[in-house]
Each structure stands twice: as structure tokens, then as C-alpha cells.
Amino acid sequence: MEKKDILFDSEFLKKIEQLRINSRILMSTTASGNRKSKAKGSSVEFSDYREYSIGDDFRRIDWNAYGRFDKLFIKLFMEEREARVNIFVDTSKSMDWGEPNKGVQARRLAAALSYISLSNFDRVSVIAVNNRLVSSIRSVHTKEGFWKVLEYLENMPYEGTTALNKAIREFDGGGGAGISIIISDFLSFDGIKDAIKYLQYKKQDVFLCHILSPEELSPAVGGSIRLVDVETGEARDVTITHGLLKAYQRALDSFIYDIREFCLKRGIKYVQLCSDLSMENMILMTVGEKP
């Protein structure tokens, strides 16, 4: 992959750094950041009251509460903590396909989500997975470190088959609550269900970014052709008919429905993306609203 496939201009980076990956999980790390934590601290977001005790900060006394209850109360605030953001990128051979290429778009999305996270003082790990944990760059925590993430993504190879359950379980994210984003075509989805349950057990807020190419979503082929599995090399000669295309579309719709329903039941954000979408739209569909 050439660097031009991933690089963004400064105007685009300035635009996306205003975004944030919203999580419903309270963070438990000790480093400061922009996320809510169960710990009480000194941020501007109000959390609760408790009675004043000797030694408490006198400036936190709520005089309105004193007027109502004739007792001294101090305000408690949510402490802001960093999030651990783990971005799993499927680098199996099936991702190196389509026009626009699914793998190129997956890497660009991973780069953009990394930059957004680092702009919010989160700690980012990017992990290449296929049928195993291929490699990773871990615990990047400054915007200057974004260029290391970019270099890592640029040199990420496409190889192997898909077994994301095994690969994701091999990754030790450092413990504690966080965010885990999986970017894949999910052409082998059954095993990933166990991986998602495992991540949720590890207190991860899970996001699935499901990338498919236009050719996969609406194939425009006909006649006698040879289909080749890009991951295994297995070939099969078939005759594409209108009926076969309709059967394929029904199978694809059922496949996507299964993923979507599983995510809905588990409280997971599922985003179905076509590789011909603009990167800005992909990002907005994934992260949602501004902070």
C-alpha cells in the first residue's frame, strides 16, 4: 500500500479532531483524559453531593444547599480519565479486494479513529488480525504518536484466512474498561460472536465496522465464470443466472441481518459500510455526534 492511500491533509485532520468516539462505559484507568470515571475528581461535570468534612475544599461548598438544609454540603464531580481504545483491523486476504479496495478503506478508517482518539487524550492500540494476532502497535497516547500509527498501518500486510475469535482473544489490552473497534468484512462471522462476548466480559464497549465492496453488495456479473476464494485459492466454475443472483442477495441480506440482530441484543454499535463511501461519512457513521 502506498502512503497516499492513507494520508489525510491537515484540513481534514483539523475537522475530525473535533469528534469523539462516544462510549457508555465509565473508564477505570488512572491517567487523565476526557472520559467519565467512577472516581471523584475536579472536572466541571457535576456528579453528586456529600456532607462537608473538615479538610474538604471550602470552595466546593454549595451555599444554595446550605440555605435549604442548614447543613454544609460539597459538590462532587466526575473525574476525567483516558480511555483505552483498541482498533482491530482484519488483514486477511479477503480484505484486499473490491473497488474501492476494502483493505485500503479499513486502514484509512483505523487511522482516522486513531487520530480522533488521540485528540481526546485517549490511549490507542491498533492490532492486525486474521487467523491469528499478526502484530500490533500499543498504547500510543499523544498526537505526535499518530505518525507511528500511520506508518504501522501503511506496512500492514494482507495474508492468511479469517479466524477473528482466536486472534482477538490473543490480544492483552492491558486490563480495565475501554473501547474495542473491529473493522472487517466479517466473511466468517460465527466465531466472532464468541470474541465479542469475550471483549464485553473484559468491560469493552464494542463497535463493529462492517465493510463490504459495491461488488459484494450488488454484483453485476453474468454468464459462465470461475469464482476463486481469495483466502484459500479454491476455485469453482459457475453459471451466473438471474435466479442465482437473487439467491445470493437473499443470503447476503440474511447474513447482514444476523450480524445486526446479534449486535442489537448485545448492545453493540453496528455500522454497515460500503467501501465507496467517503471517508468523512464512514467516520461520522461510526463515531456519531460531536463531543
mmCIF file of N, CA and C in Angstrom, residues 105-163:
data_model
loop_
_atom_site.group_PDB
_atom_site.id
_atom_site.type_symbol
_atom_site.label_atom_id
_atom_site.label_comp_id
_atom_site.label_asym_id
_atom_site.label_seq_id
_atom_site.Cartn_x
_atom_site.Cartn_y
_atom_site.Cartn_z
ATOM 1 N N GLN A 105 -9.672 1.134 2.607
ATOM 2 C CA GLN A 105 -10.641 1.908 3.376
ATOM 3 C C GLN A 105 -10.609 1.541 4.857
ATOM 4 N N ALA A 106 -10.381 0.267 5.158
ATOM 5 C CA ALA A 106 -10.290 -0.160 6.560
ATOM 6 C C ALA A 106 -9.109 0.509 7.244
ATOM 7 N N ARG A 107 -7.981 0.590 6.564
ATOM 8 C CA ARG A 107 -6.799 1.218 7.159
ATOM 9 C C ARG A 107 -6.994 2.719 7.327
ATOM 10 N N ARG A 108 -7.632 3.333 6.347
ATOM 11 C CA ARG A 108 -7.888 4.776 6.460
ATOM 12 C C ARG A 108 -8.842 5.051 7.621
ATOM 13 N N LEU A 109 -9.863 4.218 7.773
ATOM 14 C CA LEU A 109 -10.795 4.383 8.888
ATOM 15 C C LEU A 109 -10.079 4.168 10.212
ATOM 16 N N ALA A 110 -9.222 3.162 10.284
ATOM 17 C CA ALA A 110 -8.455 2.915 11.510
ATOM 18 C C ALA A 110 -7.562 4.101 11.836
ATOM 19 N N ALA A 111 -6.944 4.693 10.815
ATOM 20 C CA ALA A 111 -6.088 5.861 11.031
ATOM 21 C C ALA A 111 -6.902 7.039 11.552
ATOM 22 N N ALA A 112 -8.063 7.278 10.950
ATOM 23 C CA ALA A 112 -8.906 8.395 11.371
ATOM 24 C C ALA A 112 -9.411 8.213 12.797
ATOM 25 N N LEU A 113 -9.850 7.006 13.144
ATOM 26 C CA LEU A 113 -10.332 6.744 14.504
ATOM 27 C C LEU A 113 -9.206 6.868 15.517
ATOM 28 N N SER A 114 -8.003 6.507 15.120
ATOM 29 C CA SER A 114 -6.836 6.678 15.994
ATOM 30 C C SER A 114 -6.593 8.154 16.258
ATOM 31 N N TYR A 115 -6.659 8.963 15.214
ATOM 32 C CA TYR A 115 -6.407 10.399 15.367
ATOM 33 C C TYR A 115 -7.469 11.046 16.248
ATOM 34 N N ILE A 116 -8.721 10.671 16.040
ATOM 35 C CA ILE A 116 -9.801 11.204 16.878
ATOM 36 C C ILE A 116 -9.561 10.846 18.342
ATOM 37 N N SER A 117 -9.191 9.610 18.602
ATOM 38 C CA SER A 117 -8.956 9.160 19.981
ATOM 39 C C SER A 117 -7.784 9.901 20.608
ATOM 40 N N LEU A 118 -6.699 10.038 19.871
ATOM 41 C CA LEU A 118 -5.523 10.733 20.400
ATOM 42 C C LEU A 118 -5.817 12.208 20.630
ATOM 43 N N SER A 119 -6.679 12.797 19.817
ATOM 44 C CA SER A 119 -7.071 14.196 20.009
ATOM 45 C C SER A 119 -7.870 14.377 21.291
ATOM 46 N N ASN A 120 -8.476 13.289 21.779
ATOM 47 C CA ASN A 120 -9.232 13.324 23.033
ATOM 48 C C ASN A 120 -8.438 12.745 24.201
ATOM 49 N N PHE A 121 -7.114 12.648 24.013
ATOM 50 C CA PHE A 121 -6.197 12.190 25.068
ATOM 51 C C PHE A 121 -6.454 10.749 25.488
ATOM 52 N N ASP A 122 -6.984 9.945 24.572
ATOM 53 C CA ASP A 122 -7.150 8.524 24.837
ATOM 54 C C ASP A 122 -5.873 7.777 24.476
ATOM 55 N N ARG A 123 -5.790 6.535 24.905
ATOM 56 C CA ARG A 123 -4.615 5.687 24.648
ATOM 57 C C ARG A 123 -5.005 4.647 23.597
ATOM 58 N N VAL A 124 -4.277 4.605 22.490
ATOM 59 C CA VAL A 124 -4.685 3.837 21.317
ATOM 60 C C VAL A 124 -3.751 2.660 21.059
ATOM 61 N N SER A 125 -4.358 1.508 20.757
ATOM 62 C CA SER A 125 -3.628 0.354 20.232
ATOM 63 C C SER A 125 -4.296 -0.061 18.927
ATOM 64 N N VAL A 126 -3.487 -0.358 17.918
ATOM 65 C CA VAL A 126 -4.002 -0.865 16.645
ATOM 66 C C VAL A 126 -3.453 -2.270 16.457
ATOM 67 N N ILE A 127 -4.340 -3.207 16.138
ATOM 68 C CA ILE A 127 -3.965 -4.622 16.111
ATOM 69 C C ILE A 127 -4.371 -5.232 14.774
ATOM 70 N N ALA A 128 -3.412 -5.844 14.085
ATOM 71 C CA ALA A 128 -3.687 -6.557 12.834
ATOM 72 C C ALA A 128 -4.051 -7.997 13.162
ATOM 73 N N VAL A 129 -5.200 -8.447 12.656
ATOM 74 C CA VAL A 129 -5.670 -9.805 12.948
ATOM 75 C C VAL A 129 -6.167 -10.471 11.668
ATOM 76 N N ASN A 130 -5.958 -11.788 11.585
ATOM 77 C CA ASN A 130 -6.612 -12.598 10.549
ATOM 78 C C ASN A 130 -7.005 -13.918 11.199
ATOM 79 N N ASN A 131 -6.248 -14.995 10.971
ATOM 80 C CA ASN A 131 -6.498 -16.228 11.725
ATOM 81 C C ASN A 131 -5.612 -16.308 12.962
ATOM 82 N N ARG A 132 -4.920 -15.198 13.237
ATOM 83 C CA ARG A 132 -4.071 -15.074 14.423
ATOM 84 C C ARG A 132 -3.832 -13.594 14.680
ATOM 85 N N LEU A 133 -3.232 -13.287 15.822
ATOM 86 C CA LEU A 133 -2.814 -11.918 16.074
ATOM 87 C C LEU A 133 -1.512 -11.710 15.303
ATOM 88 N N VAL A 134 -1.554 -10.913 14.248
ATOM 89 C CA VAL A 134 -0.405 -10.742 13.358
ATOM 90 C C VAL A 134 0.639 -9.834 13.987
ATOM 91 N N SER A 135 0.208 -8.658 14.416
ATOM 92 C CA SER A 135 1.118 -7.672 15.004
ATOM 93 C C SER A 135 0.282 -6.576 15.640
ATOM 94 N N SER A 136 0.933 -5.663 16.345
ATOM 95 C CA SER A 136 0.200 -4.555 16.963
ATOM 96 C C SER A 136 1.146 -3.410 17.277
ATOM 97 N N ILE A 137 0.570 -2.224 17.388
ATOM 98 C CA ILE A 137 1.264 -1.072 17.954
ATOM 99 C C ILE A 137 0.425 -0.648 19.147
ATOM 100 N N ARG A 138 1.042 -0.545 20.328
ATOM 101 C CA ARG A 138 0.266 -0.458 21.565
ATOM 102 C C ARG A 138 0.489 0.842 22.332
ATOM 103 N N SER A 139 -0.577 1.256 22.991
ATOM 104 C CA SER A 139 -0.553 2.326 23.993
ATOM 105 C C SER A 139 0.064 3.621 23.483
ATOM 106 N N VAL A 140 -0.285 4.003 22.268
ATOM 107 C CA VAL A 140 0.095 5.326 21.772
ATOM 108 C C VAL A 140 -0.817 6.342 22.456
ATOM 109 N N HIS A 141 -0.260 7.411 23.015
ATOM 110 C CA HIS A 141 -1.091 8.310 23.812
ATOM 111 C C HIS A 141 -0.879 9.793 23.518
ATOM 112 N N THR A 142 -0.174 10.131 22.449
ATOM 113 C CA THR A 142 -0.020 11.538 22.078
ATOM 114 C C THR A 142 -0.327 11.706 20.598
ATOM 115 N N LYS A 143 -0.711 12.926 20.206
ATOM 116 C CA LYS A 143 -0.980 13.175 18.791
ATOM 117 C C LYS A 143 0.284 13.013 17.957
ATOM 118 N N GLU A 144 1.443 13.264 18.568
ATOM 119 C CA GLU A 144 2.700 13.053 17.851
ATOM 120 C C GLU A 144 2.876 11.575 17.498
ATOM 121 N N GLY A 145 2.335 10.698 18.349
ATOM 122 C CA GLY A 145 2.427 9.269 18.099
ATOM 123 C C GLY A 145 1.558 8.799 16.947
ATOM 124 N N PHE A 146 0.667 9.676 16.456
ATOM 125 C CA PHE A 146 -0.194 9.306 15.335
ATOM 126 C C PHE A 146 0.621 8.900 14.118
ATOM 127 N N TRP A 147 1.756 9.526 13.921
ATOM 128 C CA TRP A 147 2.557 9.214 12.734
ATOM 129 C C TRP A 147 3.152 7.813 12.826
ATOM 130 N N LYS A 148 3.384 7.334 14.034
ATOM 131 C CA LYS A 148 3.820 5.943 14.209
ATOM 132 C C LYS A 148 2.681 4.985 13.855
ATOM 133 N N VAL A 149 1.467 5.358 14.259
ATOM 134 C CA VAL A 149 0.300 4.551 13.911
ATOM 135 C C VAL A 149 0.141 4.499 12.394
ATOM 136 N N LEU A 150 0.309 5.646 11.745
ATOM 137 C CA LEU A 150 0.163 5.720 10.296
ATOM 138 C C LEU A 150 1.196 4.844 9.598
ATOM 139 N N GLU A 151 2.428 4.911 10.060
ATOM 140 C CA GLU A 151 3.484 4.086 9.469
ATOM 141 C C GLU A 151 3.178 2.602 9.656
ATOM 142 N N TYR A 152 2.678 2.260 10.840
ATOM 143 C CA TYR A 152 2.315 0.865 11.108
ATOM 144 C C TYR A 152 1.227 0.392 10.138
ATOM 145 N N LEU A 153 0.198 1.209 9.949
ATOM 146 C CA LEU A 153 -0.896 0.843 9.057
ATOM 147 C C LEU A 153 -0.428 0.723 7.609
ATOM 148 N N GLU A 154 0.470 1.614 7.202
ATOM 149 C CA GLU A 154 0.967 1.589 5.825
ATOM 150 C C GLU A 154 1.720 0.301 5.513
ATOM 151 N N ASN A 155 2.332 -0.303 6.522
ATOM 152 C CA ASN A 155 3.145 -1.504 6.319
ATOM 153 C C ASN A 155 2.430 -2.792 6.727
ATOM 154 N N MET A 156 1.138 -2.697 6.963
ATOM 155 C CA MET A 156 0.347 -3.851 7.392
ATOM 156 C C MET A 156 0.046 -4.756 6.192
ATOM 157 N N PRO A 157 0.469 -6.023 6.203
ATOM 158 C CA PRO A 157 0.261 -6.894 5.034
ATOM 159 C C PRO A 157 -1.101 -7.587 5.051
ATOM 160 N N TYR A 158 -1.577 -7.949 3.871
ATOM 161 C CA TYR A 158 -2.768 -8.786 3.748
ATOM 162 C C TYR A 158 -2.314 -10.227 3.574
ATOM 163 N N GLU A 159 -2.763 -11.105 4.450
ATOM 164 C CA GLU A 159 -2.353 -12.503 4.349
ATOM 165 C C GLU A 159 -3.267 -13.353 5.227
ATOM 166 N N GLY A 160 -3.273 -14.646 4.960
ATOM 167 C CA GLY A 160 -3.982 -15.580 5.827
ATOM 168 C C GLY A 160 -5.481 -15.616 5.617
ATOM 169 N N THR A 161 -6.104 -16.503 6.369
ATOM 170 C CA THR A 161 -7.553 -16.658 6.358
ATOM 171 C C THR A 161 -8.146 -15.918 7.557
ATOM 172 N N THR A 162 -9.456 -16.032 7.728
ATOM 173 C CA THR A 162 -10.143 -15.297 8.790
ATOM 174 C C THR A 162 -10.518 -16.218 9.940
ATOM 175 N N ALA A 163 -10.049 -15.891 11.139
ATOM 176 C CA ALA A 163 -10.471 -16.575 12.371
ATOM 177 C C ALA A 163 -10.337 -15.556 13.496
#
